[in-house]
Amino acid sequence: MSVDVVAERPRTVPQAVARRAQEDPLWLRVTLIVAALAVIGILVIVPVANVFVEALREGLGTYFANLFGDPDTRHAVLLTLTVVPIALVANTVFGIAAAWTIARFRFPGRTLLTALIDLPFSVSPVVAGLMFVLIFGLQGYLGPFLRRDGYAVMPYLIALVAVVVAVVSFLLLRPVGRKARQGLWGRTWIVLPLLAVTVFAVVLLPQLYLEVWPRNESLKIIFATPGLVLATAFVTFPFVARELIPTMEALGADEELAAVSLGASGWQMFRDVTIPNIKWGLAYGIILCNARAMGEFGAVYVVSGHIAGQTDTMPLRIEKLFQEYNLPGAFAVASVLTLLALVTLVAKIQLERRVPSTAKLFREETHERPQ
Amino acid sequence: MNAFVRYGAMLMLAAAAPLLGAPRGHAAEIALLNVSYDPTRELWRALNAEFIPYYEKTTGNKLTIKQSHGGSSTQARAIIDGLDADVVTIASIIDTNAIANKGLIEAGWVDRLPQRSLPYYSTIVFVVRKGNPKGIKDWPDLVKPGVEIVTPNPKTSGNGYLSFFSAWGSVIVRGGSREDAVDYVTKLYKQVPVLDSGARGATTTFVQKQIGDVHLAWENEARLEVKEAKGELEIIYPPISIRAEPHVAVVDANVDRKKTRAAAEAYLKWLYTDTAQEIIAKNFYRPSNDQILKKHASHFPPVKLFPITDIAASFEDAHKQFIGDGGVFDGIYKPKS
């Protein structure tokens, strides 16, 4: 029969037949769909819904009392709202810098750097926390010094940051092209060291003479807020950089080169060309980074010291409330984190429509440049 | 975009502000950090609520006390790594001595406070299901066939090794030989279906996962557990058990640096007053003041509490002999696959 059909109409098969051949039988499709829905229901929807059910079990009044009535819980929320933005700003700055370096330059060790950026993802958060204990702990490398006279480093640290900001600003703001660089802008190799030394001295010396920082006092890093920030920033470091590297590589440097050739300074190019191009990818990275930073438990657990009302972030507080048999309290805080996760999810879906996918960018690129 | 940059700059300034303002404190404002073990949260909360107003009234200084809770060894490790504890109130002298050995607490600390630095002591008791269906009354009942025992891992938990010492002592103190004791604990740990790493984990296994017929727990944890279970569980006091000794100590290196010694010492000495001893008794820890203990005799049925010296030279020695690498426990316990 089928041989006849083929003989009559060679090279074409009726569309309906073709479709049927590609499709699985109805019972199989239904079974698979039901199975998938059941798995998602049991593993995702029921537990998430349960968080809210448990949190609201004793009514809205108790729910808000649990969230805002307990000073330790209140402090945990505030602490998370302090730690996360700082980690986020740091990761945004370093993420852009790292992505820029990797996407725009070819240098020895570039592959290694790319791999190192991913390191925080592959290292267990507990190990990450322990690394900071080993560095800043009393038995660690810097601990004894920090304990004895920790604030002594602050003037130098701040002066160093100021130098980096000044040097980067100089490089970003100077006009592009030899002719445009008049006067001081042109003498980079004289001006830059001078600038660095001057800024260092100007920032450092007043701090030393005015004794802004206390002497012989211990500077707390771990078991205090700075340690929580470090641990959070370390664990969430890859999000922004990883989001930006493919975007920037796919976009290529053409538009930036065009801007520079038209006389834009580094900063103008960055602000008017680079940022508009990467903004959705950047926002996407920041949102993911934020979600992970808020929920971080392992690394923070190791460096926190578990001081109620002082170093407990929201996830740590949830664990503590749970252990104290205060289930409604634990679920109330958990519901806030879950709500944040849902908001993140919605924002992520919204952004995904705007972020040009890498594949699409490559397609456009090859299309525009016929070889 | 500009708004974005401005927002970022503002955030960074906001982040730097507390760093600039933080380090200067007032002499009359004292903050103490009490680093303790897991089950004592409710106890210290009650004690602090009483001590703070008392201290502020008598000295005129403003006092805040922060608490940190976790497994004893974890907490000791954190103090060794620089956690700024003014007083340490963890479960076992083994862990307190680990801190002392690093030079953070001065030698001879045990004798600086009354009662060998023990404002209270405690023990290990049995928690069983409602109606005690397996008829567990004493240590030998635990190894009857078909009885499942829940207790944490002696290697990682204070509750865990105290359970072991209790079981061991229940044989030795009653005149059994070392062979009898080895035989007994071998049988006992064969009937432990799972060894959790800490006290609260074991409680969860017993209460929420409904595994096991008897739970070997801290006396105060057992009381809390039974209260939370609303009639589903009962406490059984064995006739004999270990005297567990959670010592308290001032962390010398920290109080001298933070200039909080006076407050820290006053805090610990206050624990021996009648007010504090009453609070301790009400939280189901056995107060070291015998009069107060007698007053609350209904809370604390008589159990013959044998000291660690009945089975070893000290807690450290017992831990080394029984729990440490190559000790008795290593020889008898085979994890179930």
Short mmCIF file of C-alpha atoms in Angstrom, two decimals, chain B residues 32-303:
data_model
loop_
_atom_site.label_atom_id
_atom_site.label_comp_id
_atom_site.label_asym_id
_atom_site.label_seq_id
_atom_site.Cartn_x
_atom_site.Cartn_y
_atom_site.Cartn_z
CA LEU B 32 28.79 41.80 76.70
CA LEU B 33 28.75 38.82 74.39
CA ASN B 34 27.77 35.50 75.93
CA VAL B 35 28.78 32.54 73.74
CA SER B 36 26.83 29.46 74.75
CA TYR B 37 25.64 26.08 73.49
CA ASP B 38 22.46 25.17 71.67
CA PRO B 39 19.72 24.44 74.22
CA THR B 40 20.38 27.35 76.59
CA ARG B 41 18.72 30.12 74.56
CA GLU B 42 15.63 30.30 76.75
CA LEU B 43 17.69 30.05 79.94
CA TRP B 44 20.03 32.95 79.14
CA ARG B 45 17.22 35.08 77.79
CA ALA B 46 15.47 34.73 81.16
CA LEU B 47 18.69 35.33 83.13
CA ASN B 48 19.67 38.41 81.10
CA ALA B 49 16.24 39.96 81.50
CA GLU B 50 16.81 39.80 85.25
CA PHE B 51 20.51 40.68 85.40
CA ILE B 52 20.55 43.75 83.13
CA PRO B 53 18.22 45.96 85.24
CA TYR B 54 19.96 44.76 88.40
CA TYR B 55 23.39 45.66 87.06
CA GLU B 56 22.28 49.02 85.68
CA LYS B 57 20.72 49.93 89.02
CA THR B 58 23.73 48.97 91.12
CA THR B 59 26.49 50.44 88.89
CA GLY B 60 24.79 53.18 86.90
CA ASN B 61 26.28 51.79 83.69
CA LYS B 62 24.24 50.90 80.65
CA LEU B 63 24.48 47.21 79.77
CA THR B 64 23.49 45.14 76.77
CA ILE B 65 24.10 41.41 76.50
CA LYS B 66 24.20 39.64 73.16
CA GLN B 67 23.87 35.86 72.88
CA SER B 68 25.40 33.42 70.45
CA HIS B 69 24.29 29.77 70.33
CA GLY B 70 25.57 26.73 68.48
CA GLY B 71 27.22 23.37 68.99
CA SER B 72 29.76 23.55 71.83
CA SER B 73 32.79 22.70 69.71
CA THR B 74 31.71 25.04 66.93
CA GLN B 75 31.38 27.85 69.44
CA ALA B 76 34.76 27.11 71.01
CA ARG B 77 36.32 27.09 67.54
CA ALA B 78 34.74 30.49 66.77
CA ILE B 79 36.17 32.01 69.96
CA ILE B 80 39.58 30.58 69.10
CA ASP B 81 39.20 32.16 65.65
CA GLY B 82 38.42 35.56 67.16
CA LEU B 83 34.74 35.69 68.11
CA ASP B 84 34.68 38.47 70.74
CA ALA B 85 33.11 36.49 73.59
CA ASP B 86 33.28 38.09 77.04
CA VAL B 87 31.92 35.02 78.77
CA VAL B 88 31.77 31.46 77.53
CA THR B 89 29.09 29.13 78.87
CA ILE B 90 29.40 26.05 76.66
CA ALA B 91 28.44 22.48 77.49
CA SER B 92 31.73 20.80 78.11
CA ILE B 93 34.98 21.51 79.86
CA ILE B 94 36.74 19.83 76.95
CA ASP B 95 35.73 22.72 74.71
CA THR B 96 36.34 25.41 77.34
CA ASN B 97 39.82 24.01 77.88
CA ALA B 98 40.45 24.10 74.13
CA ILE B 99 39.98 27.89 74.37
CA ALA B 100 42.15 28.07 77.49
CA ASN B 101 44.89 26.12 75.73
CA LYS B 102 45.14 28.89 73.13
CA GLY B 103 45.86 31.35 75.94
CA LEU B 104 42.52 33.18 75.75
CA ILE B 105 41.45 32.02 79.22
CA GLU B 106 43.99 31.98 82.02
CA ALA B 107 45.06 28.67 83.56
CA GLY B 108 43.25 27.77 86.75
CA TRP B 109 40.00 29.32 85.53
CA VAL B 110 37.90 26.51 87.00
CA ASP B 111 38.65 27.63 90.57
CA ARG B 112 38.03 31.33 90.06
CA LEU B 113 34.26 31.03 90.57
CA PRO B 114 32.32 29.19 93.28
CA GLN B 115 31.36 25.50 92.86
CA ARG B 116 34.20 24.89 90.37
CA SER B 117 32.63 27.42 87.97
CA LEU B 118 29.39 25.45 87.86
CA PRO B 119 26.30 27.58 88.57
CA TYR B 120 24.23 24.60 87.47
CA TYR B 121 24.61 21.04 86.26
CA SER B 122 22.46 18.67 84.28
CA THR B 123 22.15 15.07 83.18
CA ILE B 124 20.97 12.69 80.49
CA VAL B 125 17.45 11.25 80.75
CA PHE B 126 15.14 9.12 78.59
CA VAL B 127 12.26 10.40 76.47
CA VAL B 128 9.78 7.70 75.39
CA ARG B 129 6.55 7.58 73.41
CA LYS B 130 3.21 8.06 75.20
CA GLY B 131 2.44 5.28 77.69
CA ASN B 132 6.00 3.94 77.49
CA PRO B 133 4.97 1.00 75.25
CA LYS B 134 8.37 -0.70 75.49
CA GLY B 135 8.45 -0.49 79.29
CA ILE B 136 11.76 1.35 79.55
CA LYS B 137 12.74 2.13 83.15
CA ASP B 138 16.47 1.69 83.40
CA TRP B 139 19.61 1.37 81.29
CA PRO B 140 19.41 -2.45 80.86
CA ASP B 141 15.93 -2.02 79.30
CA LEU B 142 17.50 -0.14 76.41
CA VAL B 143 19.21 -3.23 75.00
CA LYS B 144 16.12 -5.42 75.10
CA PRO B 145 15.41 -6.81 71.63
CA GLY B 146 13.32 -4.54 69.42
CA VAL B 147 14.07 -1.26 71.22
CA GLU B 148 15.34 1.49 68.90
CA ILE B 149 17.46 4.23 70.49
CA VAL B 150 17.95 7.79 69.23
CA THR B 151 21.03 9.69 70.38
CA PRO B 152 23.44 11.98 68.53
CA ASN B 153 26.89 11.00 67.36
CA PRO B 154 29.34 10.90 70.31
CA LYS B 155 32.09 12.06 67.96
CA THR B 156 30.44 15.39 67.15
CA SER B 157 27.98 16.12 69.94
CA GLY B 158 28.13 16.83 73.66
CA ASN B 159 24.76 15.16 74.13
CA GLY B 160 26.21 12.26 72.12
CA TYR B 161 29.25 11.56 74.26
CA LEU B 162 27.42 12.22 77.51
CA SER B 163 24.93 9.52 76.49
CA PHE B 164 27.87 7.20 75.93
CA PHE B 165 29.46 8.07 79.30
CA SER B 166 26.09 7.55 81.03
CA ALA B 167 25.60 4.16 79.43
CA TRP B 168 29.17 3.13 80.28
CA GLY B 169 28.86 4.39 83.86
CA SER B 170 25.52 2.64 84.39
CA VAL B 171 27.50 -0.62 84.18
CA ILE B 172 30.77 0.41 85.88
CA VAL B 173 29.26 2.33 88.82
CA ARG B 174 26.98 -0.63 89.62
CA GLY B 175 30.03 -2.81 89.93
CA GLY B 176 30.29 -4.22 86.40
CA SER B 177 33.64 -4.91 84.80
CA ARG B 178 35.13 -3.17 81.77
CA GLU B 179 34.20 -6.20 79.65
CA ASP B 180 30.57 -5.93 80.80
CA ALA B 181 30.57 -2.24 79.89
CA VAL B 182 32.04 -2.87 76.41
CA ASP B 183 29.47 -5.60 75.90
CA TYR B 184 26.64 -3.30 76.98
CA VAL B 185 27.54 -0.30 74.80
CA THR B 186 28.17 -2.61 71.82
CA LYS B 187 24.61 -3.90 72.12
CA LEU B 188 23.27 -0.40 72.73
CA TYR B 189 24.80 1.22 69.64
CA LYS B 190 23.65 -1.73 67.49
CA GLN B 191 20.13 -0.54 68.28
CA VAL B 192 20.72 3.07 67.21
CA PRO B 193 19.23 3.39 63.70
CA VAL B 194 20.81 6.79 62.95
CA LEU B 195 23.42 8.97 64.66
CA ASP B 196 22.60 12.65 64.15
CA SER B 197 25.42 15.15 64.41
CA GLY B 198 23.86 17.33 67.12
CA ALA B 199 21.30 17.41 69.93
CA ARG B 200 18.58 19.29 68.06
CA GLY B 201 19.00 17.03 65.02
CA ALA B 202 18.39 13.96 67.18
CA THR B 203 15.30 15.62 68.66
CA THR B 204 13.94 16.20 65.14
CA THR B 205 14.60 12.56 64.23
CA PHE B 206 12.75 11.36 67.31
CA VAL B 207 9.86 13.83 67.36
CA GLN B 208 9.19 14.74 63.74
CA LYS B 209 10.41 11.70 61.82
CA GLN B 210 8.95 9.41 64.53
CA ILE B 211 12.03 7.18 64.48
CA GLY B 212 12.98 5.23 67.61
CA ASP B 213 11.41 4.19 70.92
CA VAL B 214 13.65 6.11 73.31
CA HIS B 215 15.63 9.34 73.00
CA LEU B 216 18.66 9.93 75.24
CA ALA B 217 18.56 13.69 75.78
CA TRP B 218 19.69 16.54 78.02
CA GLU B 219 17.28 16.85 80.95
CA ASN B 220 16.30 20.42 80.01
CA GLU B 221 15.92 19.49 76.31
CA ALA B 222 13.76 16.54 77.30
CA ARG B 223 11.44 18.80 79.31
CA LEU B 224 11.13 21.21 76.39
CA GLU B 225 10.63 18.36 73.92
CA VAL B 226 7.86 16.79 75.99
CA LYS B 227 6.18 20.17 76.41
CA GLU B 228 6.28 20.83 72.63
CA ALA B 229 4.94 17.34 71.81
CA LYS B 230 1.69 18.08 73.71
CA GLY B 231 1.14 14.73 75.39
CA GLU B 232 2.73 12.45 72.79
CA LEU B 233 5.93 11.92 74.79
CA GLU B 234 6.97 11.14 78.37
CA ILE B 235 10.14 11.53 80.39
CA ILE B 236 11.62 8.55 82.18
CA TYR B 237 14.25 9.24 84.83
CA PRO B 238 16.72 6.36 85.00
CA PRO B 239 17.91 5.54 88.55
CA ILE B 240 21.47 6.47 87.60
CA SER B 241 23.03 8.83 85.06
CA ILE B 242 26.05 11.07 84.45
CA ARG B 243 26.55 14.41 86.14
CA ALA B 244 27.03 16.73 83.16
CA GLU B 245 28.93 19.91 83.92
CA PRO B 246 28.56 22.96 81.69
CA HIS B 247 31.14 25.33 83.13
CA VAL B 248 31.10 29.10 82.80
CA ALA B 249 34.21 31.25 82.33
CA VAL B 250 35.32 34.79 81.60
CA VAL B 251 37.39 34.99 78.40
CA ASP B 252 40.36 36.90 79.84
CA ALA B 253 42.00 37.99 76.60
CA ASN B 254 38.76 39.53 75.33
CA VAL B 255 37.55 41.26 78.49
CA ASP B 256 40.97 42.82 79.06
CA ARG B 257 41.08 44.17 75.52
CA LYS B 258 37.46 45.37 75.57
CA LYS B 259 37.79 46.61 79.18
CA THR B 260 34.65 44.71 80.18
CA ARG B 261 36.18 42.54 82.90
CA ALA B 262 34.25 44.09 85.79
CA ALA B 263 30.87 43.59 84.11
CA ALA B 264 31.70 40.09 82.86
CA GLU B 265 32.81 38.95 86.31
CA ALA B 266 29.79 40.52 87.98
CA TYR B 267 27.57 38.72 85.46
CA LEU B 268 28.98 35.28 86.22
CA LYS B 269 29.13 35.81 89.98
CA TRP B 270 25.51 36.90 89.93
CA LEU B 271 24.56 33.43 88.60
CA TYR B 272 25.10 32.06 92.12
CA THR B 273 22.57 34.41 93.75
CA ASP B 274 19.22 33.01 94.82
CA THR B 275 17.40 35.00 92.11
CA ALA B 276 19.52 33.50 89.35
CA GLN B 277 19.44 30.01 90.84
CA GLU B 278 15.63 30.18 90.90
CA ILE B 279 15.55 31.08 87.19
CA ILE B 280 17.98 28.27 86.45
CA ALA B 281 15.76 25.77 88.28
CA LYS B 282 12.65 27.01 86.48
CA ASN B 283 14.39 26.33 83.16
CA PHE B 284 15.04 22.72 84.22
CA TYR B 285 18.77 22.97 84.89
CA ARG B 286 19.79 21.66 88.30
CA PRO B 287 20.96 24.66 90.39
CA SER B 288 24.22 24.18 92.27
CA ASN B 289 22.65 25.75 95.37
CA ASP B 290 21.24 22.71 97.19
CA GLN B 291 18.55 24.68 99.02
CA ILE B 292 17.07 25.96 95.76
CA LEU B 293 17.37 22.48 94.27
CA LYS B 294 15.41 21.05 97.23
CA LYS B 295 12.77 23.74 96.83
CA HIS B 296 12.19 22.57 93.26
CA ALA B 297 12.46 18.87 94.09
CA SER B 298 9.24 18.16 92.19
CA HIS B 299 11.01 19.36 88.99
CA PHE B 300 14.00 17.16 89.61
CA PRO B 301 13.22 13.57 90.57
CA PRO B 302 16.13 11.94 92.36
CA VAL B 303 18.64 10.41 89.99
#
